[in-house]
Tab-separated table of C-alpha atoms in Angstrom:
chain	number	residue	atom	x	y	z
A	1	MET	CA	4.073	-29.555	0.918
A	2	LEU	CA	3.955	-25.804	1.488
A	3	GLU	CA	7.658	-25.539	0.684
A	4	LYS	CA	6.996	-27.073	-2.739
A	5	TRP	CA	3.870	-24.989	-3.349
A	6	PHE	CA	5.671	-21.730	-2.632
A	7	LYS	CA	8.951	-22.896	-4.225
A	8	LEU	CA	11.099	-21.854	-1.291
A	9	LYS	CA	14.310	-23.437	-2.590
A	10	GLU	CA	13.942	-21.857	-6.034
A	11	ASN	CA	13.512	-18.483	-4.353
A	12	LYS	CA	16.487	-19.068	-2.029
A	13	THR	CA	14.532	-18.836	1.205
A	14	ASN	CA	13.193	-21.096	3.960
A	15	SER	CA	10.151	-21.486	6.210
A	16	ARG	CA	11.695	-19.725	9.198
A	17	THR	CA	12.665	-16.673	7.149
A	18	GLU	CA	9.234	-16.505	5.520
A	19	LEU	CA	7.455	-16.702	8.882
A	20	LEU	CA	9.644	-13.949	10.331
A	21	ALA	CA	9.037	-11.832	7.229
A	22	GLY	CA	5.283	-12.310	7.506
A	23	PHE	CA	5.280	-11.378	11.179
A	24	THR	CA	7.344	-8.274	10.431
A	25	THR	CA	5.035	-7.182	7.612
A	26	PHE	CA	2.025	-7.750	9.856
A	27	LEU	CA	3.449	-5.626	12.665
A	28	THR	CA	4.217	-2.737	10.309
A	29	MET	CA	0.712	-2.704	8.803
A	30	ALA	CA	-1.436	-3.846	11.741
A	31	TYR	CA	-2.257	-0.207	12.444
A	32	ILE	CA	-4.751	-0.332	9.550
A	33	VAL	CA	-7.259	-2.329	11.640
A	34	VAL	CA	-7.423	0.639	14.016
A	35	VAL	CA	-6.805	3.636	11.746
A	36	ASN	CA	-9.193	2.609	8.965
A	37	PRO	CA	-12.266	2.286	11.237
A	38	VAL	CA	-11.387	5.592	12.930
A	39	ILE	CA	-11.277	7.450	9.591
A	40	LEU	CA	-14.377	5.829	8.075
A	41	SER	CA	-16.356	6.356	11.274
A	42	ASP	CA	-16.126	10.078	10.465
A	43	ALA	CA	-18.310	9.257	7.450
A	44	GLY	CA	-20.857	7.610	9.744
A	45	VAL	CA	-19.784	3.984	9.215
A	46	PRO	CA	-20.004	1.948	12.461
A	47	PHE	CA	-16.543	1.221	13.897
A	48	ASP	CA	-17.126	-2.540	14.321
A	49	GLN	CA	-18.417	-2.801	10.743
A	50	VAL	CA	-15.222	-1.292	9.307
A	51	PHE	CA	-13.034	-3.292	11.692
A	52	MET	CA	-14.400	-6.579	10.380
A	53	ALA	CA	-14.531	-5.386	6.757
A	54	THR	CA	-10.894	-4.295	6.948
A	55	ILE	CA	-9.787	-7.734	8.121
A	56	ILE	CA	-11.989	-9.613	5.624
A	57	ALA	CA	-10.694	-7.593	2.651
A	58	THR	CA	-7.106	-7.908	3.847
A	59	VAL	CA	-7.292	-11.681	4.358
A	60	ILE	CA	-8.969	-12.371	0.994
A	61	GLY	CA	-6.608	-10.152	-1.018
A	62	THR	CA	-3.491	-11.325	0.795
A	63	LEU	CA	-4.340	-15.034	0.510
A	64	TRP	CA	-5.060	-14.593	-3.204
A	65	MET	CA	-1.652	-12.944	-3.570
A	66	ALA	CA	-0.065	-15.825	-1.650
A	67	PHE	CA	-1.577	-18.867	-3.353
A	68	PHE	CA	-2.074	-17.624	-6.912
A	69	ALA	CA	0.750	-15.105	-7.398
A	70	ASN	CA	3.241	-16.444	-4.796
A	71	TYR	CA	4.424	-12.954	-3.836
A	72	PRO	CA	5.300	-11.537	-0.384
A	73	ILE	CA	3.012	-8.547	-0.992
A	74	ALA	CA	0.085	-7.964	1.367
A	75	VAL	CA	-3.175	-6.264	0.369
A	76	ALA	CA	-5.296	-4.051	2.645
A	77	PRO	CA	-7.494	-0.925	2.557
A	78	GLY	CA	-5.330	1.935	1.349
A	79	MET	CA	-4.454	4.980	3.404
A	80	GLY	CA	-5.388	8.164	1.580
A	81	LEU	CA	-8.198	6.410	-0.252
A	82	ASN	CA	-10.058	6.006	3.048
A	83	ALA	CA	-9.643	9.731	3.742
A	84	TYR	CA	-10.871	10.571	0.226
A	85	PHE	CA	-13.885	8.295	0.822
A	86	ALA	CA	-14.738	9.812	4.209
A	87	TYR	CA	-14.031	13.492	3.651
A	88	SER	CA	-14.466	14.091	-0.089
A	89	VAL	CA	-17.013	11.560	-1.367
A	90	VAL	CA	-19.276	11.428	1.709
A	91	GLY	CA	-18.248	14.495	3.701
A	92	THR	CA	-18.856	17.095	0.969
A	93	ASN	CA	-22.146	15.753	-0.353
A	94	ASP	CA	-25.144	15.493	1.984
A	95	ALA	CA	-27.074	13.464	-0.582
A	96	VAL	CA	-24.429	10.700	-0.705
A	97	GLY	CA	-24.334	8.495	2.374
A	98	TYR	CA	-21.661	5.939	3.072
A	99	GLU	CA	-23.906	3.159	1.709
A	100	VAL	CA	-24.048	4.829	-1.722
A	101	ALA	CA	-20.302	5.538	-1.598
A	102	PHE	CA	-19.540	1.863	-0.916
A	103	GLY	CA	-21.632	1.088	-3.992
A	104	ALA	CA	-19.310	3.338	-6.033
A	105	VAL	CA	-16.316	1.442	-4.630
A	106	PHE	CA	-18.006	-1.822	-5.654
A	107	VAL	CA	-18.568	-0.570	-9.224
A	108	SER	CA	-14.940	0.540	-9.557
A	109	GLY	CA	-13.899	-2.834	-8.125
A	110	ILE	CA	-15.878	-4.735	-10.767
A	111	ILE	CA	-14.278	-2.623	-13.515
A	112	PHE	CA	-10.918	-3.261	-11.850
A	113	VAL	CA	-11.464	-7.036	-11.955
A	114	ILE	CA	-12.352	-6.889	-15.658
A	115	LEU	CA	-9.230	-4.846	-16.447
A	116	SER	CA	-7.102	-7.272	-14.423
A	117	LEU	CA	-8.407	-10.189	-16.508
A	118	THR	CA	-7.239	-8.486	-19.701
A	119	PRO	CA	-3.637	-7.895	-20.820
A	120	PHE	CA	-4.129	-4.170	-20.174
A	121	ARG	CA	-2.426	-3.888	-16.788
A	122	GLU	CA	0.340	-6.292	-17.798
A	123	LYS	CA	1.048	-4.070	-20.794
A	124	LEU	CA	0.990	-1.053	-18.506
A	125	ILE	CA	3.721	-2.476	-16.256
A	126	GLU	CA	5.848	-3.308	-19.307
A	127	ALA	CA	5.213	0.181	-20.749
A	128	ILE	CA	6.526	2.066	-17.706
A	129	PRO	CA	10.052	3.332	-18.557
A	130	SER	CA	12.867	1.756	-16.521
A	131	ASN	CA	13.951	5.046	-15.003
A	132	LEU	CA	10.412	5.718	-13.786
A	133	LYS	CA	10.298	2.238	-12.229
A	134	HIS	CA	13.506	2.954	-10.329
A	135	GLY	CA	12.143	6.366	-9.384
A	136	ILE	CA	8.929	4.778	-8.105
A	137	THR	CA	10.913	2.387	-5.906
A	138	ALA	CA	13.071	5.196	-4.488
A	139	GLY	CA	10.078	7.519	-4.049
A	140	ILE	CA	8.181	4.877	-2.120
A	141	GLY	CA	11.273	4.365	0.024
A	142	LEU	CA	11.391	8.063	0.930
A	143	PHE	CA	7.631	8.067	1.469
A	144	ILE	CA	7.592	5.214	3.986
A	145	ALA	CA	10.707	6.538	5.743
A	146	PHE	CA	8.920	9.878	6.090
A	147	ILE	CA	5.854	8.057	7.448
A	148	GLY	CA	8.058	6.424	10.078
A	149	LEU	CA	9.635	9.759	11.043
A	150	ARG	CA	6.245	11.477	11.170
A	151	MET	CA	4.427	8.727	13.104
A	152	SER	CA	7.126	8.727	15.779
A	153	GLU	CA	7.172	12.560	15.880
A	154	ILE	CA	10.876	12.753	15.071
A	155	ILE	CA	9.602	15.040	12.318
A	156	VAL	CA	6.665	17.325	13.160
A	157	ALA	CA	4.605	20.011	11.454
A	158	HIS	CA	6.194	23.488	11.432
A	159	PRO	CA	4.242	26.731	10.833
A	160	ASP	CA	6.945	28.279	8.635
A	161	ASN	CA	8.909	25.415	7.097
A	162	LEU	CA	6.027	22.888	6.905
A	163	VAL	CA	8.146	20.295	8.754
A	164	GLY	CA	10.729	20.502	11.499
A	165	LEU	CA	12.600	18.434	14.071
A	166	GLY	CA	10.468	17.128	16.910
A	167	ASN	CA	11.181	17.097	20.618
A	168	LEU	CA	14.051	14.669	21.121
A	169	GLN	CA	13.264	14.554	24.850
A	170	SER	CA	9.826	13.113	24.135
A	171	PRO	CA	9.526	9.528	25.475
A	172	VAL	CA	8.105	8.250	22.152
A	173	VAL	CA	10.893	9.915	20.136
A	174	ALA	CA	13.560	8.607	22.538
A	175	LEU	CA	12.094	5.102	22.357
A	176	THR	CA	11.961	5.259	18.548
A	177	LEU	CA	15.588	6.381	18.317
A	178	THR	CA	16.577	3.615	20.724
A	179	GLY	CA	14.793	1.037	18.592
A	180	LEU	CA	16.340	2.514	15.463
A	181	ALA	CA	19.839	2.314	16.987
A	182	ILE	CA	19.318	-1.313	18.045
A	183	THR	CA	18.062	-2.288	14.595
A	184	ILE	CA	20.871	-0.447	12.795
A	185	ILE	CA	23.467	-2.285	14.897
A	186	LEU	CA	21.834	-5.624	14.101
A	187	MET	CA	21.702	-4.707	10.399
A	188	ALA	CA	25.401	-3.811	10.446
A	189	MET	CA	26.099	-7.246	11.933
A	190	ASN	CA	24.295	-8.805	8.910
A	191	ILE	CA	21.653	-10.497	11.050
A	192	ASN	CA	18.835	-11.505	8.675
A	193	SER	CA	16.034	-10.947	11.181
A	194	ALA	CA	17.480	-7.641	12.411
A	195	ILE	CA	14.287	-5.649	11.782
A	196	PHE	CA	12.076	-8.227	13.490
A	197	ILE	CA	14.391	-8.551	16.509
A	198	GLY	CA	14.613	-4.772	16.745
A	199	MET	CA	10.821	-4.534	16.954
A	200	ILE	CA	10.625	-7.197	19.661
A	201	VAL	CA	13.361	-5.556	21.771
A	202	THR	CA	11.756	-2.141	21.365
A	203	GLY	CA	8.394	-3.593	22.415
A	204	LEU	CA	9.944	-5.150	25.538
A	205	ILE	CA	11.614	-1.852	26.447
A	206	ALA	CA	8.316	-0.031	25.914
A	207	PHE	CA	6.494	-2.524	28.139
A	208	GLY	CA	9.177	-2.273	30.816
A	209	THR	CA	9.080	1.531	30.842
A	210	GLY	CA	5.292	1.665	30.934
A	211	HIS	CA	4.826	3.076	27.429
A	212	LEU	CA	3.184	-0.123	26.219
A	213	SER	CA	0.279	-1.399	28.244
A	214	PHE	CA	-2.701	-3.648	27.685
A	215	GLU	CA	-5.350	-1.854	29.723
A	216	ASN	CA	-8.196	-3.234	27.620
A	217	GLY	CA	-6.944	-6.802	27.891
A	218	PHE	CA	-5.792	-9.056	25.084
A	219	THR	CA	-8.909	-10.644	23.621
A	220	ALA	CA	-12.471	-9.743	22.709
A	221	ALA	CA	-15.355	-11.467	20.933
A	222	PRO	CA	-15.431	-10.563	17.214
A	223	PRO	CA	-18.356	-8.435	16.016
A	224	SER	CA	-20.770	-9.883	13.453
A	225	PRO	CA	-20.179	-8.386	9.992
A	226	GLU	CA	-22.963	-7.180	7.714
A	227	TRP	CA	-22.684	-7.430	3.954
A	228	PHE	CA	-24.075	-5.753	0.850
A	229	ILE	CA	-24.728	-2.646	2.918
A	230	PHE	CA	-25.312	-0.743	-0.337
A	231	GLY	CA	-28.248	-3.038	-1.132
A	232	SER	CA	-27.287	-5.188	-4.103
A	233	PRO	CA	-24.882	-5.165	-7.076
A	234	VAL	CA	-27.644	-3.802	-9.285
A	235	GLN	CA	-28.425	-1.046	-6.779
A	236	ALA	CA	-24.747	-0.052	-6.720
A	237	PHE	CA	-24.765	0.646	-10.476
A	238	VAL	CA	-28.135	2.391	-10.236
A	239	ASP	CA	-26.819	4.702	-7.499
A	240	VAL	CA	-23.727	5.609	-9.533
A	241	PHE	CA	-25.959	6.756	-12.389
A	242	GLN	CA	-28.556	8.361	-10.126
A	243	TYR	CA	-26.064	10.454	-8.141
A	244	GLY	CA	-23.672	11.049	-11.048
A	245	LEU	CA	-20.701	9.446	-9.282
A	246	TYR	CA	-18.700	8.883	-12.496
A	247	ALA	CA	-15.783	11.035	-11.343
A	248	VAL	CA	-15.724	9.214	-8.004
A	249	VAL	CA	-15.596	5.795	-9.704
A	250	PHE	CA	-12.902	7.044	-12.097
A	251	SER	CA	-10.828	8.448	-9.215
A	252	PHE	CA	-11.079	5.208	-7.224
A	253	LEU	CA	-10.128	3.228	-10.326
A	254	LEU	CA	-7.228	5.397	-11.477
A	255	VAL	CA	-5.639	5.804	-8.061
A	256	THR	CA	-5.890	2.126	-7.124
A	257	ILE	CA	-4.481	1.017	-10.480
A	258	PHE	CA	-1.358	3.080	-10.027
A	259	ASP	CA	-1.048	2.768	-6.258
A	260	THR	CA	-1.065	-1.013	-6.576
A	261	THR	CA	1.027	-1.138	-9.753
A	262	GLY	CA	3.614	1.246	-8.337
A	263	THR	CA	3.789	-0.572	-5.007
A	264	MET	CA	4.089	-4.000	-6.633
A	265	ILE	CA	6.901	-2.808	-8.888
A	266	GLY	CA	8.716	-1.229	-5.964
A	267	VAL	CA	8.462	-4.259	-3.687
A	268	ALA	CA	9.134	-6.733	-6.522
A	269	GLU	CA	12.295	-4.883	-7.530
A	270	GLN	CA	13.422	-4.782	-3.909
A	271	ALA	CA	12.891	-8.558	-3.661
A	272	GLY	CA	14.563	-9.246	-7.017
A	273	LEU	CA	11.369	-10.715	-8.494
A	274	MET	CA	11.249	-8.619	-11.671
A	275	LYS	CA	12.344	-10.375	-14.861
A	276	GLY	CA	13.614	-7.483	-16.915
A	277	LYS	CA	10.596	-5.248	-17.544
A	278	LYS	CA	8.123	-8.005	-16.689
A	279	LEU	CA	6.607	-9.136	-13.408
A	280	PRO	CA	5.880	-12.887	-13.556
A	281	ARG	CA	2.336	-13.955	-12.633
A	282	VAL	CA	1.326	-10.323	-12.770
A	283	ARG	CA	-2.289	-11.047	-13.691
A	284	GLN	CA	-2.898	-13.030	-10.514
A	285	ALA	CA	-1.140	-10.381	-8.459
A	286	LEU	CA	-3.380	-7.680	-9.934
A	287	LEU	CA	-6.486	-9.802	-9.378
A	288	ALA	CA	-5.605	-10.077	-5.685
A	289	ASP	CA	-6.116	-6.346	-5.248
A	290	SER	CA	-9.162	-6.018	-7.492
A	291	VAL	CA	-10.966	-8.945	-5.828
A	292	ALA	CA	-10.134	-7.608	-2.353
A	293	LYS	CA	-11.415	-4.172	-3.331
A	294	THR	CA	-14.723	-5.604	-4.552
A	295	VAL	CA	-15.241	-7.863	-1.530
A	296	GLY	CA	-14.183	-5.120	0.866
A	297	SER	CA	-16.835	-2.765	-0.476
A	298	ILE	CA	-19.491	-5.456	0.088
A	299	PHE	CA	-18.615	-5.660	3.797
A	300	GLY	CA	-18.002	-1.935	4.253
A	301	THR	CA	-14.492	-0.628	3.691
A	302	SER	CA	-12.792	1.761	1.273
A	303	PRO	CA	-10.628	0.572	-1.681
A	304	THR	CA	-7.723	-1.772	-1.054
A	305	SER	CA	-4.183	-1.530	-2.368
A	306	ALA	CA	-0.979	-3.553	-2.355
A	307	TYR	CA	0.738	-2.478	0.846
A	308	ILE	CA	4.125	-0.822	0.741
A	309	GLU	CA	4.737	-2.032	4.306
A	310	SER	CA	5.316	-5.414	2.630
A	311	SER	CA	8.798	-4.091	1.900
A	312	SER	CA	9.657	-4.495	5.593
A	313	GLY	CA	9.009	-8.236	5.292
A	314	VAL	CA	11.038	-8.367	2.080
A	315	ALA	CA	13.892	-6.653	3.915
A	316	VAL	CA	13.795	-9.450	6.499
A	317	GLY	CA	14.081	-12.011	3.674
A	318	GLY	CA	10.513	-12.745	2.552
A	319	ARG	CA	10.369	-13.838	-1.080
A	320	THR	CA	7.272	-16.000	-1.519
A	321	GLY	CA	3.590	-16.345	-0.728
A	322	MET	CA	4.411	-18.079	2.559
A	323	THR	CA	5.169	-14.610	3.897
A	324	THR	CA	1.703	-13.387	2.938
A	325	VAL	CA	-0.009	-16.532	4.238
A	326	THR	CA	1.564	-15.670	7.582
A	327	VAL	CA	0.285	-12.097	7.307
A	328	ALA	CA	-3.250	-13.311	6.494
A	329	GLY	CA	-3.182	-15.800	9.374
A	330	LEU	CA	-2.157	-13.095	11.835
A	331	PHE	CA	-4.925	-10.806	10.594
A	332	ILE	CA	-7.422	-13.625	11.188
A	333	LEU	CA	-6.138	-13.914	14.768
A	334	THR	CA	-6.528	-10.150	15.064
A	335	ILE	CA	-10.293	-10.681	15.039
A	336	PHE	CA	-9.938	-12.190	18.530
A	337	PHE	CA	-7.012	-10.082	19.773
A	338	SER	CA	-8.143	-6.636	18.728
A	339	PRO	CA	-7.353	-4.952	22.109
A	340	ALA	CA	-3.763	-6.269	22.112
A	341	VAL	CA	-3.127	-5.410	18.453
A	342	SER	CA	-4.588	-1.970	19.034
A	343	SER	CA	-2.112	-1.388	21.865
A	344	VAL	CA	0.956	-2.508	19.880
A	345	SER	CA	0.022	-0.789	16.634
A	346	GLY	CA	-0.850	2.353	18.566
A	347	LEU	CA	2.781	2.792	19.663
A	348	PRO	CA	4.704	4.048	16.593
A	349	ALA	CA	8.080	3.600	18.294
A	350	ILE	CA	7.800	-0.157	17.633
A	351	THR	CA	7.137	0.023	13.885
A	352	SER	CA	8.697	3.348	12.850
A	353	PRO	CA	12.342	2.147	12.929
A	354	ALA	CA	11.426	-0.641	10.480
A	355	LEU	CA	9.825	1.825	8.075
A	356	ILE	CA	12.811	4.187	8.235
A	357	ILE	CA	15.364	1.442	7.575
A	358	VAL	CA	13.357	-0.157	4.784
A	359	GLY	CA	13.031	3.277	3.191
A	360	SER	CA	16.814	3.606	3.161
A	361	LEU	CA	17.164	0.187	1.516
A	362	MET	CA	14.665	1.041	-1.220
A	363	LEU	CA	16.416	4.320	-1.969
A	364	GLY	CA	19.306	2.303	-3.381
A	365	SER	CA	17.434	2.057	-6.691
A	366	VAL	CA	18.435	5.643	-7.513
A	367	ALA	CA	21.793	4.201	-8.563
A	368	GLU	CA	20.043	2.608	-11.560
A	369	ILE	CA	18.631	5.915	-12.863
A	370	LYS	CA	20.437	7.437	-15.866
A	371	TRP	CA	21.276	10.737	-14.193
A	372	ALA	CA	23.493	11.849	-17.087
A	373	GLU	CA	20.433	11.928	-19.404
A	374	PHE	CA	18.266	14.823	-18.207
A	375	ASP	CA	15.135	13.749	-20.087
A	376	GLU	CA	15.359	10.372	-18.323
A	377	ALA	CA	16.477	11.643	-14.918
A	378	PHE	CA	14.135	14.573	-14.308
A	379	PRO	CA	10.825	12.644	-14.546
A	380	ALA	CA	12.260	10.080	-12.110
A	381	PHE	CA	13.346	12.921	-9.835
A	382	LEU	CA	9.786	14.321	-9.872
A	383	VAL	CA	8.435	10.931	-8.821
A	384	ILE	CA	10.940	10.668	-5.968
A	385	LEU	CA	10.274	14.230	-4.803
A	386	THR	CA	6.492	14.358	-4.976
A	387	MET	CA	5.628	11.027	-3.342
A	388	PRO	CA	6.733	12.002	0.176
A	389	LEU	CA	5.789	15.671	-0.203
A	390	THR	CA	2.214	14.911	-1.311
A	391	SER	CA	1.868	11.729	0.785
A	392	SER	CA	0.593	9.974	-2.338
A	393	ILE	CA	2.212	7.239	-4.409
A	394	ALA	CA	-0.282	7.813	-7.226
A	395	THR	CA	0.425	11.561	-7.386
A	396	GLY	CA	4.154	10.936	-7.639
A	397	ILE	CA	3.573	8.488	-10.473
A	398	ALA	CA	1.274	11.020	-12.150
A	399	PHE	CA	3.994	13.694	-12.248
A	400	GLY	CA	6.452	11.206	-13.712
A	401	PHE	CA	4.004	10.001	-16.360
A	402	ILE	CA	3.281	13.576	-17.427
A	403	ALA	CA	6.894	14.768	-17.466
A	404	HIS	CA	8.442	11.767	-19.262
A	405	PRO	CA	6.570	11.950	-22.612
A	406	LEU	CA	6.641	15.760	-22.539
A	407	MET	CA	10.429	15.832	-22.304
A	408	LYS	CA	10.794	13.134	-24.947
A	409	LEU	CA	8.604	15.134	-27.327
A	410	VAL	CA	10.670	18.280	-26.745
A	411	LYS	CA	13.844	16.367	-27.568
A	412	GLY	CA	12.307	14.873	-30.710
A	413	ASN	CA	12.225	11.346	-29.276
A	414	GLY	CA	8.471	11.067	-28.926
A	415	ARG	CA	8.342	7.799	-30.883
A	416	THR	CA	10.374	6.029	-28.197
A	417	VAL	CA	7.511	6.464	-25.713
A	418	HIS	CA	4.941	3.672	-25.409
A	419	PRO	CA	1.432	4.788	-26.512
A	420	LEU	CA	-0.009	3.801	-23.118
A	421	VAL	CA	2.272	6.327	-21.428
A	422	TYR	CA	0.749	9.105	-23.565
A	423	VAL	CA	-2.764	7.923	-22.724
A	424	PHE	CA	-2.131	7.968	-18.991
A	425	ALA	CA	-0.248	11.239	-19.161
A	426	VAL	CA	-3.463	12.832	-20.436
A	427	LEU	CA	-5.618	10.990	-17.878
A	428	PHE	CA	-3.330	11.974	-15.018
A	429	LEU	CA	-3.252	15.593	-16.150
A	430	PHE	CA	-7.052	15.615	-16.200
A	431	GLN	CA	-7.242	14.006	-12.767
A	432	LEU	CA	-4.740	16.385	-11.138
A	433	ILE	CA	-6.516	19.457	-12.494
A	434	PHE	CA	-10.197	18.552	-12.317
A	435	LEU	CA	-10.683	15.627	-9.886
A	436	PRO	CA	-10.070	15.228	-6.136
A	437	HIS	CA	-6.789	13.544	-5.222
């Protein structure tokens, strides 16, 4: 029955491949159940509260994506947005506690749901120029590869050059390079589950060498979640007006729109799901994120986003919602196995090779960019360059959206640009100059 629901044959996949893809995606993004509570606890939010809220938001958004959009794209609280929540919204304003800030997330989520029910975001995806779409895919590829290199400390901070080569004699670096070598060999042998097998082998090596341990055991009783910690939906809107959080709501809204849109385009192109300029069932896919964002704020987590780590599952062969059902199921189990998941996700050598390899696969989209046409190529180049350097998908998209219409106007081809691109060029320019990002 599930095979028919998810149309496995039409998408040229099978149950085994989808399950492996879901497990791979889960392993590459499981860190969020540890990292998100750590970051939001700096804003005063109880760790257990965020832990449960993170899983609830992830499961709801991911299952919506699975059953209504049938895409292998997982949804979870976004990195970067949680830091903005903790250190900019709450950390810089003594009058705004985390309860009020969650209310602002809720308000932006409601607006997000309304926009997702209209043709607006569908039109936006169609309006993005092809070269920018390819640039977004490649930029995300570089970004996640850089994350893998940075998490494993193959690349480290440098006082003069910003980044430099890490200590290759470090056990974590050596283990990461070993896992990367194993996975590359399996990829070269055209083994479909190469990334997944590489992670398992790396985990076994880590356990055998003592770098992976389960000191806190494997299971623990799940904490009881609280909800509507900002009071009520009405109170959330009242607080936004009372504390003047319009810029905060706008920032949450703008960044999540483009983080999710950019990520979905990148992963969909990688999976071959785009139909020309259109993404089928896009409205349901967009609703998955907006609903998860709204529900997540009710239970106590920062805004959600479509997760770029989904590309690791796509690289294994995931093409349908069965992949994301698997991801959601594993996150539900995480409620009971939090100590074990914390141990595995806390060792970057297991997941970093997958991120690096997937990044290289996504970079292939640069071949589709019209490099001979400077006004088409340079905006895409800005997207590719700024995503990894600013550690922000939305910022990279912003630079591309600003540069593309500007260059077309200079060349006298301003009429070829979709009106929505002009609108967001202005909005992005305003956000980069005047709002936190």
